[in-house]
Every structure is written in structure tokens, then in C-alpha cells.
Short mmCIF file of C-alpha atoms in Angstrom, two decimals:
data_model
loop_
_atom_site.label_atom_id
_atom_site.label_comp_id
_atom_site.label_asym_id
_atom_site.label_seq_id
_atom_site.Cartn_x
_atom_site.Cartn_y
_atom_site.Cartn_z
CA MET H 1 14.66 17.61 -6.12
CA ASP H 2 10.93 17.47 -5.67
CA ALA H 3 9.31 19.76 -3.16
CA TYR H 4 8.02 18.37 0.14
CA ALA H 5 4.81 16.43 -0.70
CA ALA H 6 2.97 15.17 2.21
CA PRO H 7 1.72 15.10 5.47
CA ARG H 8 2.58 11.42 5.76
CA PRO H 9 0.65 8.87 7.82
CA GLY H 10 1.85 8.60 11.41
CA PRO H 11 2.73 5.41 13.28
CA SER H 12 -0.88 4.46 13.89
CA ALA H 13 -1.48 4.50 10.14
CA ALA H 14 1.70 2.67 9.19
CA PRO H 15 1.40 -0.45 7.05
CA ALA H 16 1.17 -3.70 8.94
CA GLY H 17 4.07 -5.32 7.07
CA PRO H 18 6.69 -4.87 4.35
CA ALA H 19 4.37 -5.69 1.48
CA ALA H 20 2.28 -2.64 2.28
CA GLY H 21 5.21 -0.38 1.43
CA ALA H 22 5.08 -1.25 -2.25
CA GLY H 23 3.23 1.75 -3.58
CA ARG H 24 -0.05 1.68 -1.63
CA ARG H 25 -2.47 4.40 -2.71
CA ARG H 26 -5.85 5.55 -1.51
CA PRO H 27 -8.74 5.65 -3.94
CA ALA H 28 -9.27 9.09 -5.43
CA VAL H 29 -11.80 11.40 -3.80
CA THR H 30 -14.94 12.03 -5.76
CA GLY H 31 -16.02 15.58 -6.65
CA ALA H 32 -15.64 18.16 -9.34
CA ARG H 33 -12.37 17.54 -11.16
CA SER H 34 -10.88 18.59 -14.45
CA ALA H 35 -10.60 16.20 -17.39
CA PRO H 36 -6.82 15.74 -16.88
CA ASP H 37 -7.41 15.00 -13.18
CA ARG H 38 -9.94 12.30 -14.05
CA LEU H 39 -7.60 10.79 -16.64
CA LEU H 40 -4.74 10.68 -14.15
CA ALA H 41 -7.05 9.17 -11.54
CA VAL H 42 -7.65 6.23 -13.88
CA LEU H 43 -3.91 5.60 -14.22
CA ALA H 44 -3.39 6.06 -10.48
CA ALA H 45 -5.89 3.28 -9.81
CA PHE H 46 -3.15 0.79 -10.76
CA ASP H 47 -0.35 -0.08 -8.35
CA HIS H 48 1.77 -3.06 -7.33
CA GLU H 49 -1.08 -4.55 -5.34
CA HIS H 50 -3.60 -3.92 -8.14
CA PRO H 51 -1.81 -4.50 -11.49
CA ALA H 52 -4.98 -5.81 -13.18
CA LEU H 53 -8.38 -4.15 -12.74
CA SER H 54 -11.85 -4.54 -14.14
CA LEU H 55 -13.71 -1.49 -15.39
CA THR H 56 -15.79 -1.53 -12.20
CA ASP H 57 -12.63 -1.65 -10.09
CA ILE H 58 -11.15 1.29 -11.99
CA SER H 59 -14.35 3.26 -11.53
CA ARG H 60 -14.36 2.63 -7.79
CA ARG H 61 -10.65 3.21 -7.15
CA ALA H 62 -10.57 6.37 -9.29
CA GLY H 63 -13.72 7.78 -7.72
CA LEU H 64 -15.49 8.07 -11.09
CA THR H 65 -18.89 7.09 -12.39
CA LEU H 66 -18.91 3.93 -14.46
CA THR H 67 -19.84 5.93 -17.58
CA THR H 68 -16.93 8.33 -17.14
CA ALA H 69 -14.51 5.51 -16.38
CA HIS H 70 -15.66 3.63 -19.48
CA ARG H 71 -15.03 6.66 -21.69
CA LEU H 72 -11.59 7.42 -20.24
CA VAL H 73 -10.46 3.80 -20.21
CA GLY H 74 -11.49 3.52 -23.85
CA ALA H 75 -9.39 6.56 -24.78
CA LEU H 76 -6.38 5.31 -22.82
CA THR H 77 -6.66 1.84 -24.36
CA ALA H 78 -6.89 3.26 -27.87
CA TRP H 79 -3.70 5.26 -27.25
CA GLY H 80 -1.89 2.27 -25.70
CA ALA H 81 -1.62 3.50 -22.11
CA LEU H 82 -3.85 0.59 -21.06
CA GLU H 83 -4.26 -2.91 -22.46
CA ARG H 84 -7.13 -5.37 -22.03
CA ASP H 85 -6.45 -9.08 -21.61
CA GLY H 86 -8.56 -12.10 -22.52
CA THR H 87 -10.44 -12.00 -19.21
CA GLY H 88 -11.52 -8.40 -19.72
CA ALA H 89 -9.15 -7.01 -17.09
CA TYR H 90 -7.06 -3.92 -17.83
CA HIS H 91 -3.31 -3.55 -17.33
CA VAL H 92 -0.85 -0.71 -17.80
CA GLY H 93 0.05 -0.68 -21.50
CA LEU H 94 3.37 -0.87 -23.26
CA ARG H 95 3.00 2.63 -24.72
CA LEU H 96 2.98 4.11 -21.22
CA TRP H 97 6.11 2.14 -20.37
CA GLU H 98 7.81 3.53 -23.49
CA VAL H 99 7.08 7.09 -22.39
CA ALA H 100 8.13 6.41 -18.79
CA ALA H 101 11.44 5.00 -20.02
CA LEU H 102 12.37 8.52 -21.14
CA ALA H 103 12.45 9.80 -17.54
CA PRO H 104 16.07 10.78 -16.74
CA ARG H 105 15.72 9.37 -13.22
CA GLY H 106 14.24 6.12 -14.49
CA LEU H 107 15.52 3.82 -17.21
CA ALA H 108 18.29 6.19 -18.32
CA LEU H 109 19.76 6.33 -14.83
CA ARG H 110 19.34 2.58 -14.45
CA GLN H 111 21.27 1.91 -17.66
CA VAL H 112 24.21 4.02 -16.50
CA ALA H 113 24.19 2.52 -13.02
CA LEU H 114 23.65 -1.14 -13.88
CA PRO H 115 27.31 -2.15 -14.47
CA TYR H 116 28.25 -0.71 -11.06
CA LEU H 117 25.27 -2.36 -9.39
CA GLU H 118 26.37 -5.67 -10.88
CA ASP H 119 29.92 -5.10 -9.60
CA LEU H 120 28.53 -4.38 -6.12
CA TYR H 121 26.48 -7.56 -6.32
CA GLU H 122 29.52 -9.62 -7.37
CA ALA H 123 31.51 -8.15 -4.48
CA THR H 124 28.85 -8.96 -1.88
CA HIS H 125 26.34 -11.45 -3.39
CA GLU H 126 23.74 -9.56 -1.39
CA ASN H 127 20.66 -7.53 -2.34
CA VAL H 128 21.57 -4.35 -4.24
CA GLN H 129 19.20 -1.39 -4.68
CA LEU H 130 19.09 1.78 -6.74
CA ALA H 131 16.58 4.43 -5.69
CA VAL H 132 15.54 8.05 -6.22
CA ARG H 133 13.54 10.50 -4.15
CA ASP H 134 10.00 11.46 -5.08
CA GLY H 135 8.58 13.97 -2.62
CA ALA H 136 8.61 12.39 0.84
CA ASP H 137 9.25 8.87 -0.49
CA VAL H 138 12.08 6.80 -1.85
CA VAL H 139 11.22 5.01 -5.11
CA TYR H 140 13.20 1.92 -6.16
CA ILE H 141 14.19 1.84 -9.82
CA GLU H 142 16.42 -1.26 -9.74
CA TRP H 143 16.88 -4.28 -7.48
CA LEU H 144 19.34 -7.15 -7.79
CA SER H 145 18.37 -10.06 -5.56
CA GLY H 146 21.13 -11.59 -3.44
CA HIS H 147 21.75 -15.11 -2.18
CA SER H 148 20.59 -14.43 1.37
CA SER H 149 16.98 -13.97 2.34
CA VAL H 150 15.90 -10.91 4.32
CA GLY H 151 12.39 -9.88 5.25
CA VAL H 152 12.00 -6.99 2.79
CA HIS H 153 11.49 -7.92 -0.84
CA ILE H 154 11.47 -4.66 -2.80
CA ARG H 155 9.83 -4.39 -6.19
CA VAL H 156 10.94 -1.93 -8.82
CA GLY H 157 8.59 1.02 -8.45
CA ALA H 158 7.94 0.38 -4.74
CA ARG H 159 7.83 3.32 -2.34
CA TRP H 160 8.91 3.67 1.28
CA PRO H 161 9.20 6.67 3.61
CA LEU H 162 12.64 8.24 3.41
CA HIS H 163 13.56 7.87 7.08
CA ALA H 164 13.03 4.09 7.21
CA THR H 165 15.57 2.91 4.62
CA GLY H 166 19.27 3.29 3.92
CA VAL H 167 18.77 4.80 0.47
CA GLY H 168 16.08 7.07 1.89
CA LEU H 169 18.38 8.38 4.63
CA ALA H 170 21.13 9.01 2.06
CA LEU H 171 18.72 11.02 -0.08
CA LEU H 172 17.09 12.87 2.82
CA ALA H 173 20.46 13.87 4.27
CA HIS H 174 21.30 15.77 1.09
CA GLY H 175 17.88 17.33 0.55
CA GLU H 176 17.17 21.03 0.89
CA PRO H 177 17.38 22.21 4.53
CA GLU H 178 13.75 23.38 4.45
CA PHE H 179 12.63 19.99 3.16
CA GLN H 180 14.64 18.15 5.80
CA GLU H 181 13.16 20.23 8.59
CA ALA H 182 9.62 19.76 7.33
CA TYR H 183 10.19 16.02 7.02
CA CYS H 184 11.77 15.63 10.45
CA ALA H 185 8.84 17.51 11.98
CA GLY H 186 6.85 14.38 11.19
CA PRO H 187 4.77 12.45 11.54
CA LEU H 188 7.28 9.62 11.05
CA ALA H 189 5.76 6.22 10.28
CA SER H 190 6.96 3.28 12.38
CA PHE H 191 7.45 -0.28 11.08
CA THR H 192 9.50 -1.89 13.88
CA PRO H 193 10.64 -0.82 17.36
CA HIS H 194 13.90 0.29 15.70
CA THR H 195 12.40 2.71 13.15
CA LEU H 196 13.66 6.28 13.51
CA THR H 197 10.58 8.14 14.73
CA ASP H 198 12.19 10.71 17.05
CA PRO H 199 12.83 13.98 15.14
CA ALA H 200 15.92 14.90 17.15
CA ARG H 201 17.46 11.47 16.64
CA LEU H 202 16.66 11.58 12.93
CA ARG H 203 18.37 14.98 12.60
CA ARG H 204 21.49 13.60 14.30
CA GLU H 205 21.44 10.59 11.98
CA LEU H 206 21.24 12.82 8.89
CA ALA H 207 24.18 14.90 10.13
CA GLU H 208 26.16 11.66 10.56
CA VAL H 209 25.30 10.62 6.99
CA ARG H 210 26.63 13.92 5.68
CA ARG H 211 29.79 13.56 7.78
CA THR H 212 30.63 9.98 6.78
CA GLY H 213 29.14 9.82 3.28
CA VAL H 214 27.19 6.63 4.09
CA ALA H 215 23.83 5.82 5.66
CA VAL H 216 23.13 2.73 7.74
CA SER H 217 19.57 1.56 8.32
CA SER H 218 19.39 -1.17 10.93
CA ARG H 219 16.17 -3.19 11.41
CA GLN H 220 14.00 -0.20 10.53
CA VAL H 221 11.62 -1.98 8.18
CA THR H 222 12.01 -5.58 9.35
CA ASP H 223 13.86 -7.01 12.33
CA ASP H 224 16.23 -9.09 10.20
CA ALA H 225 17.62 -6.56 7.69
CA LEU H 226 20.43 -4.03 7.61
CA SER H 227 21.32 -1.75 4.71
CA VAL H 228 24.32 0.44 3.90
CA ALA H 229 23.75 3.21 1.34
CA ALA H 230 25.53 6.12 -0.32
CA ALA H 231 24.37 9.06 -2.40
CA ILE H 232 24.91 9.33 -6.17
CA ARG H 233 25.74 12.75 -7.60
CA GLY H 234 25.11 14.33 -10.99
CA PRO H 235 27.32 16.61 -13.08
CA ASP H 236 26.59 19.66 -10.91
CA GLY H 237 27.32 17.81 -7.67
CA GLY H 238 23.67 17.55 -6.65
CA VAL H 239 22.41 14.24 -5.31
CA LEU H 240 20.30 12.40 -7.90
CA ALA H 241 19.92 8.92 -6.43
CA ALA H 242 21.29 6.46 -3.90
CA VAL H 243 22.68 2.93 -4.00
CA SER H 244 22.63 0.39 -1.20
CA VAL H 245 23.33 -3.19 -0.25
CA VAL H 246 20.88 -5.01 2.03
CA VAL H 247 22.03 -7.93 4.17
CA PRO H 248 20.72 -10.01 7.08
CA HIS H 249 21.14 -8.00 10.26
CA ALA H 250 24.78 -8.32 11.33
CA PRO H 251 26.42 -5.04 12.41
CA SER H 252 29.85 -6.66 12.18
CA GLN H 253 29.51 -6.58 8.37
CA ILE H 254 29.20 -2.79 8.18
CA PRO H 255 32.98 -2.05 7.95
CA GLU H 256 33.25 -4.49 5.02
CA LEU H 257 30.21 -3.13 3.18
CA VAL H 258 30.97 0.60 3.47
CA PRO H 259 33.95 0.68 1.03
CA ALA H 260 32.07 -1.38 -1.59
CA VAL H 261 28.97 0.82 -1.44
CA ARG H 262 31.05 4.02 -1.56
CA LEU H 263 32.94 2.71 -4.59
CA ALA H 264 29.69 1.90 -6.42
CA ALA H 265 28.21 5.32 -5.66
CA ARG H 266 31.38 7.06 -6.76
CA GLY H 267 31.55 5.04 -10.00
CA ILE H 268 27.93 5.79 -10.92
CA SER H 269 28.45 9.47 -10.10
CA ARG H 270 31.49 9.68 -12.35
CA ALA H 271 29.62 7.88 -15.14
CA LEU H 272 26.91 10.54 -14.84
CA GLY H 273 29.49 13.31 -15.25
CA TRP H 274 30.29 14.20 -11.63
CA ARG H 275 33.85 15.22 -10.82
CA PRO H 276 34.98 15.71 -7.21
CA ALA H 277 36.07 19.19 -6.19
CA PRO H 278 39.74 19.26 -5.16
CA ALA H 279 40.08 19.12 -1.39
CA ALA H 280 42.11 21.89 0.22
CA GLY H 281 45.75 20.89 0.54
CA ALA H 282 45.23 17.51 -1.11
CA ARG H 283 45.52 16.02 -4.56
CA GLY H 284 42.49 13.79 -4.31
CA GLY H 285 38.85 14.81 -4.49
CA HIS H 286 36.45 15.20 -1.62
CA TRP H 287 33.59 12.72 -1.32
CA ALA H 288 30.78 13.33 1.14
#
């Protein structure tokens, strides 16, 4: 897993609504930086809220002079990392997508998981998510949209704080103890009155996730959504990702959703090479 990344913004700095959770970044800080840093700053200027940028926009968001931005954008466009459309705006290029597809926690994981995500969707006809942890955030790498409408509409590539989502809680609960403690120490961003922002309560919730093998996030991001999630394990038993189903808030549905989510997580884990360790005195494997 990635090491603890942040201090994260506290409640006063939390986004005003769900759309702000989709990968918001601050413009880079100007100053003396290496050539690789400047190149990465150009790429980091793009996000879900800014998929198309003019050269001036890139210069401003990357914290670079217009001359430097022009030179770096030209090099990235020549290589295929950026593409320019008929209006003169720049977009992330196909070549960069090809390279990103090689990430083992990206497209490769999605391809293994997709049949099980589709089965979970067919069993529930609700929103299904696949996510991984990146530092102090959960990053969504797949989303199947359900029939019902809930307030959070996740995009692939969107980020949210770990404590505020079902998949995030499932991932955080199985993180390194030092990481968990640093995360719980806060600050913990708040999105609704129900968001877990008390460190002691969050620690108890994580212990419950480890005990039951499932995480439930109720109205933490919007007042109308509930998610049930479970961790996905790799060949060595370590947690690689999490899967969840998101439904309109109705706690009575939780007992019906838990077995389906567990089954999906177990199926993806087995497809990735995980095998449960035999439980003491039992034939079956242990799943936690």
C-alpha cells in the first residue's frame, strides 16, 4: 500500500458538494523546480473538472511561465501524452492512457473484476463500484450505474477521503496500523452531519469492519445514499482493492446486500490468486 500522504483538509475546507470530490487539485506552487517536476505539473493541471485546457490555463494551473509551459506542452504533445483539438484546447492524449492501462491496480484489475461486478449488478440492479487506495484517498477505477438515483455520481478516476465511503472504510480498515492511526488523528473532512469525523468513533468502525468483513457507509457523502463494501485480496492475502454497492438510504436493505457484496469480493480475490487460509477446526476458509 502507499504510505500516508497528506495532511488532508479539515471540515472547514471540505468540498461544498459531491461533485467537488472528483479529483479536485490545487494549482502547483511556483518556485525553483526540477524539469521532471515541471513536466508532471503540466499533466497534473488536468482533472475531471478541467479535462480541456488552453495553454494559458495550463501555465496558470501548473504555476509555470507561459514560455516554459509552451515548451513542455509541445514536448508532451509530440510524444502523445497530450492532444490538441480544433479549438486549440489540450486534452490528455491516448498515449498516456496506453501507459496508464499497464498499472496493475488499474485496467488489469478492472478486467479481472468486471465479470464479478456485472454479477453483483445483476443481483442488485444498483450502483456498483470498484476502488483502490492511493495515499489518504480512495480512487474509483470502475463504476456500473444502477437503476436507482442517489446523490453521488462517481466518475472513474474520482477521489474521496477514505473515511467517508464504504470502499474507503474497507481499505482503511486493512491498512498498516501506523497509517490507520495517522489517518484517524485527522483532520477528517465532513460532507454531511453523518460523516465520521470523530477519531474514536472511526477507530471503532474500522475494528467492526475487520470483525465482520464488510463496511457500511450511511449518508456520509450525501443524505440519500448508503453503501456496503468488502475488501478484495491478492495472492499474498494483502488487500488490493474494494468493491461496493450503493443504494438509496434504506438500512433495512443491508442484510440483503451483505452476502452479495461478500460473494463479489471473494470471487474477485480468488480470480486474482487469493486462497483462504484454513480456519482452525474447520474445513472451510476464513474470510475477514
